[in-house]
XYZ file of N, CA and C in Angstrom:
360
model
N 51.739 -146.987 -122.751
C 51.938 -148.293 -123.044
C 50.612 -148.572 -122.587
N 49.476 -148.230 -121.352
C 48.910 -148.421 -121.239
C 47.292 -147.927 -121.727
N 46.657 -148.570 -122.155
C 45.601 -148.392 -122.880
C 44.496 -148.546 -122.737
N 43.702 -147.556 -122.484
C 41.172 -148.443 -122.347
C 40.944 -147.680 -123.169
N 40.436 -148.523 -124.653
C 39.457 -148.099 -125.851
C 38.400 -148.537 -125.675
N 37.853 -147.326 -125.498
C 35.573 -147.454 -124.661
C 35.711 -147.905 -126.550
N 34.119 -148.551 -126.611
C 33.515 -149.045 -127.691
C 31.710 -148.494 -127.695
N 30.925 -148.456 -128.293
C 29.907 -148.566 -127.784
C 28.813 -147.322 -128.152
N 29.366 -146.101 -127.772
C 28.518 -145.037 -127.466
C 27.998 -145.096 -128.625
N 26.954 -143.964 -128.079
C 25.772 -143.829 -129.340
C 25.008 -142.304 -128.918
N 23.665 -142.685 -129.446
C 22.447 -141.927 -129.571
C 20.892 -142.847 -129.449
N 20.421 -143.022 -128.741
C 19.513 -144.172 -128.476
C 18.424 -143.226 -127.683
N 16.941 -143.464 -127.663
C 15.425 -143.333 -127.710
C 15.648 -144.151 -126.473
N 15.363 -142.840 -125.179
C 14.578 -143.377 -124.181
C 13.711 -144.873 -124.067
N 14.401 -145.608 -123.301
C 13.508 -146.989 -123.232
C 14.454 -148.301 -123.832
N 15.789 -147.388 -124.509
C 16.326 -148.436 -125.516
C 17.896 -149.264 -124.460
N 18.757 -149.661 -125.149
C 19.425 -150.944 -124.794
C 20.746 -150.511 -125.676
N 22.168 -150.198 -124.719
C 23.271 -149.940 -125.300
C 24.360 -150.845 -124.135
N 25.147 -150.632 -124.627
C 26.211 -151.620 -125.018
C 27.519 -151.481 -125.317
N 28.303 -150.523 -123.929
C 29.789 -150.625 -123.914
C 30.059 -151.036 -124.004
N 31.277 -151.357 -124.161
C 32.760 -152.372 -123.860
C 33.860 -151.399 -123.714
N 34.473 -151.826 -123.340
C 36.111 -151.235 -122.724
C 37.330 -152.600 -122.911
N 38.158 -152.653 -123.490
C 39.874 -152.922 -123.552
C 41.168 -152.477 -123.531
N 41.192 -153.472 -122.416
C 42.189 -152.502 -122.077
C 43.326 -152.852 -122.876
N 45.193 -153.157 -123.102
C 45.830 -153.461 -123.385
C 47.238 -152.713 -122.774
N 48.138 -153.589 -122.499
C 49.353 -152.621 -122.802
C 50.447 -153.206 -121.349
N 50.014 -153.916 -120.664
C 49.893 -154.585 -119.575
C 50.136 -155.712 -119.241
N 51.035 -155.485 -118.321
C 51.054 -156.958 -117.672
C 51.043 -157.420 -116.528
N 50.165 -156.716 -115.589
C 49.941 -156.599 -114.444
C 47.830 -157.137 -114.337
N 48.653 -158.228 -113.572
C 46.579 -157.759 -113.409
C 45.225 -156.420 -112.573
N 44.668 -156.730 -112.907
C 43.443 -155.815 -113.080
C 42.595 -156.319 -111.836
N 43.461 -155.642 -111.150
C 41.920 -155.585 -109.651
C 40.771 -155.416 -109.748
N 40.268 -154.171 -110.160
C 38.769 -154.048 -110.244
C 39.144 -153.456 -112.201
N 37.461 -153.288 -112.651
C 37.468 -152.501 -113.674
C 36.150 -152.026 -113.320
N 36.245 -150.643 -114.399
C 34.846 -149.628 -114.057
C 34.369 -149.183 -115.119
N 33.503 -148.418 -115.063
C 33.037 -147.553 -115.761
C 32.345 -146.079 -114.786
N 32.536 -144.991 -115.178
C 32.159 -143.983 -114.734
C 31.731 -143.020 -115.210
N 30.974 -141.712 -115.409
C 30.343 -141.168 -116.480
C 30.370 -139.761 -115.202
N 31.150 -138.713 -116.784
C 31.203 -137.361 -116.896
C 29.704 -136.764 -117.960
N 28.680 -135.455 -117.470
C 27.889 -134.091 -117.935
C 28.464 -133.408 -117.265
N 28.205 -132.953 -118.762
C 28.664 -131.221 -118.204
C 28.786 -130.649 -117.436
N 29.419 -129.959 -116.698
C 29.056 -128.744 -115.133
C 28.716 -130.060 -113.741
N 28.652 -131.333 -113.838
C 28.553 -132.463 -112.796
C 30.471 -133.512 -112.555
N 30.003 -133.482 -111.675
C 31.113 -134.106 -111.915
C 31.059 -135.480 -112.201
N 32.286 -136.569 -112.231
C 32.633 -137.551 -112.695
C 31.821 -138.675 -111.201
N 31.346 -139.370 -111.985
C 30.450 -140.352 -110.387
C 30.426 -141.772 -110.896
N 30.629 -142.323 -110.588
C 30.764 -144.343 -110.244
C 29.613 -144.683 -110.840
N 28.986 -145.482 -112.480
C 28.255 -145.684 -112.487
C 27.767 -147.534 -112.491
N 29.894 -147.860 -112.467
C 29.364 -150.101 -112.321
C 30.639 -150.224 -111.705
N 31.085 -150.877 -110.799
C 32.638 -151.288 -110.471
C 32.442 -153.345 -110.930
N 33.364 -153.813 -110.916
C 33.585 -155.164 -111.209
C 34.965 -155.601 -110.700
N 35.208 -156.454 -109.385
C 35.955 -156.933 -109.127
C 36.629 -157.837 -110.285
N 38.098 -158.738 -109.792
C 38.215 -159.243 -110.364
C 37.978 -161.199 -109.783
N 37.312 -160.829 -108.918
C 36.939 -162.090 -108.560
C 35.223 -162.157 -109.176
N 35.140 -161.111 -109.269
C 33.397 -160.919 -110.133
C 32.249 -159.848 -109.240
N 33.076 -159.956 -108.924
C 31.507 -159.076 -107.398
C 31.790 -157.206 -107.790
N 30.419 -156.581 -108.247
C 29.926 -155.763 -108.984
C 29.568 -154.750 -107.236
N 29.421 -153.467 -108.286
C 28.911 -152.565 -107.445
C 28.040 -151.685 -108.657
N 27.067 -150.503 -107.440
C 26.495 -150.275 -108.927
C 25.961 -148.559 -108.231
N 25.740 -148.059 -109.377
C 25.503 -147.093 -108.211
C 23.840 -146.594 -107.961
N 23.287 -146.221 -107.394
C 22.083 -147.009 -107.058
C 20.324 -145.961 -108.410
N 21.385 -145.185 -109.046
C 20.086 -145.099 -110.298
C 20.030 -145.671 -111.358
N 21.413 -146.829 -111.025
C 21.896 -147.749 -112.298
C 21.170 -149.389 -111.949
N 20.469 -149.090 -110.917
C 20.524 -150.822 -110.052
C 18.951 -151.447 -111.049
N 19.136 -152.747 -111.159
C 18.466 -153.223 -112.208
C 18.215 -152.770 -113.728
N 19.165 -151.771 -114.037
C 18.705 -151.232 -115.441
C 20.878 -151.727 -116.091
N 21.369 -151.391 -115.734
C 22.418 -151.538 -116.257
C 23.082 -152.877 -115.152
N 23.972 -153.745 -116.665
C 25.004 -155.276 -115.784
C 26.198 -154.553 -116.160
N 27.293 -155.451 -115.312
C 28.229 -155.126 -115.411
C 29.142 -156.706 -116.034
N 29.983 -157.091 -116.953
C 30.380 -158.344 -116.610
C 32.016 -157.104 -117.356
N 33.129 -158.424 -116.716
C 34.505 -158.853 -117.623
C 34.364 -160.304 -117.956
N 35.550 -160.150 -118.695
C 36.322 -161.544 -119.505
C 37.994 -161.259 -119.007
N 38.158 -161.373 -117.732
C 39.796 -161.321 -117.649
C 40.701 -162.412 -119.168
N 40.552 -163.047 -119.233
C 41.466 -163.677 -120.937
C 41.173 -162.653 -121.330
N 40.370 -161.915 -122.261
C 40.371 -160.566 -122.975
C 40.985 -159.960 -122.285
N 40.896 -159.353 -121.479
C 40.639 -157.504 -120.879
C 39.968 -157.041 -121.095
N 38.591 -157.584 -120.921
C 38.076 -156.210 -121.772
C 36.523 -155.893 -120.335
N 35.557 -155.280 -120.315
C 34.475 -154.495 -119.248
C 34.120 -154.637 -120.337
N 32.732 -155.103 -119.951
C 31.414 -154.631 -120.945
C 29.959 -153.868 -119.527
N 29.621 -152.959 -120.354
C 28.538 -152.013 -118.999
C 27.166 -152.495 -120.250
N 26.284 -152.960 -120.112
C 25.031 -153.329 -121.035
C 23.341 -152.286 -120.668
N 23.961 -151.315 -120.531
C 23.084 -151.185 -120.639
C 20.934 -150.624 -120.778
N 20.237 -150.237 -119.735
C 19.560 -150.951 -120.345
C 17.807 -150.180 -119.720
N 16.961 -149.591 -120.503
C 15.416 -149.400 -120.094
C 16.301 -147.746 -119.827
N 16.713 -147.103 -120.900
C 17.403 -145.994 -120.785
C 16.154 -144.871 -120.505
N 17.534 -143.508 -119.971
C 16.821 -142.193 -119.307
C 17.785 -141.563 -120.482
N 16.657 -140.254 -120.806
C 17.728 -138.959 -120.850
C 18.943 -138.956 -119.523
N 18.572 -138.569 -118.806
C 19.565 -138.277 -117.844
C 21.009 -139.003 -117.539
N 20.291 -140.662 -118.533
C 21.427 -141.090 -118.056
C 22.873 -140.646 -119.152
N 22.085 -139.442 -119.784
C 23.489 -138.806 -120.929
C 24.240 -138.311 -120.415
N 25.496 -139.122 -120.834
C 26.806 -138.576 -120.445
C 27.704 -138.690 -121.352
N 29.061 -138.681 -120.348
C 29.937 -139.343 -121.529
C 30.423 -140.578 -120.433
N 31.229 -141.418 -121.299
C 31.484 -142.819 -120.152
C 32.785 -143.047 -120.239
N 33.176 -143.207 -119.367
C 35.245 -143.461 -119.185
C 35.152 -144.777 -118.337
N 35.606 -145.504 -119.009
C 36.328 -146.707 -118.292
C 37.438 -146.699 -117.807
N 37.536 -147.796 -116.258
C 38.556 -147.383 -115.435
C 39.258 -148.962 -115.284
N 40.402 -149.000 -114.934
C 40.602 -149.722 -114.900
C 41.756 -149.273 -113.938
N 42.128 -150.785 -112.785
C 43.381 -150.679 -111.478
C 43.661 -151.654 -111.631
N 44.841 -152.028 -112.228
C 46.232 -152.531 -111.783
C 46.898 -152.507 -110.205
N 46.725 -153.754 -109.708
C 47.602 -154.383 -109.020
C 49.716 -154.000 -108.748
N 49.910 -153.275 -109.031
C 51.131 -153.492 -109.110
C 51.827 -154.535 -108.287
N 51.865 -153.812 -107.178
C 52.135 -154.685 -105.919
C 51.096 -154.928 -104.907
N 51.396 -155.979 -103.833
C 51.238 -156.492 -102.905
C 50.022 -154.879 -102.186
N 51.259 -154.288 -101.934
C 50.314 -152.550 -101.540
C 50.805 -151.396 -102.676
N 50.466 -151.954 -103.842
C 50.477 -150.168 -104.949
C 49.129 -150.410 -106.108
N 48.799 -149.800 -106.094
C 47.504 -150.414 -107.595
C 47.742 -148.537 -108.105
N 47.375 -148.669 -109.726
C 47.855 -148.301 -110.413
C 46.471 -147.905 -111.069
N 45.810 -146.753 -111.065
C 44.842 -146.601 -112.188
C 44.771 -146.587 -113.256
N 44.340 -146.230 -114.777
C 44.035 -145.368 -115.907
C 42.339 -145.526 -116.161
N 42.756 -145.088 -116.576
C 41.012 -143.770 -117.451
C 41.060 -144.287 -119.093
N 39.971 -144.376 -118.972
C 40.000 -144.225 -120.962
C 39.569 -142.840 -121.737
N 39.515 -142.576 -122.426
C 39.085 -141.244 -123.293
C 37.692 -140.940 -123.011
N 36.556 -142.218 -123.425
C 35.446 -141.338 -123.002
C 34.422 -141.974 -124.377
N 33.587 -141.787 -124.256
C 32.548 -142.360 -125.090
C 31.319 -141.497 -125.024
N 30.936 -140.771 -126.087
C 29.227 -140.399 -125.743
C 28.059 -141.704 -125.577
N 27.656 -141.205 -124.398
C 25.943 -141.981 -124.787
C 24.826 -140.476 -124.434
N 23.932 -140.638 -125.591
C 22.697 -139.615 -125.334
C 21.615 -140.424 -125.448
N 20.964 -140.367 -124.898
C 19.428 -140.741 -125.306
C 18.335 -139.531 -124.689
N 17.522 -139.981 -125.461
C 16.801 -138.400 -126.477
C 15.513 -138.846 -125.450
N 14.956 -138.695 -125.256
C 13.349 -138.733 -125.096
C 11.978 -139.028 -125.821
């Protein structure tokens, strides 16, 4: 029912920019938070950036000043603008959404991921 579809991944040279987009569909519940995570081979999945329904953002230290997360509540989309990309940003990027089912219960969903490769 619930689907998170990512787009925008690809190959880019170091120093370049890329915009990832995620569209959430299939749920009538409000989205509490939306975010982007990434996971490289052999490494744990890590938070990249999140944004609350009120627009409050949080970034991992390594991307602060380079990445910008935004959301459109009317369209149920979340974007990640990545600038000044580095080879170490290479990873599979996953869209994440947390739905508020009740006042005390949230449900989390993930997209299937999109590959971002930054060449040196």
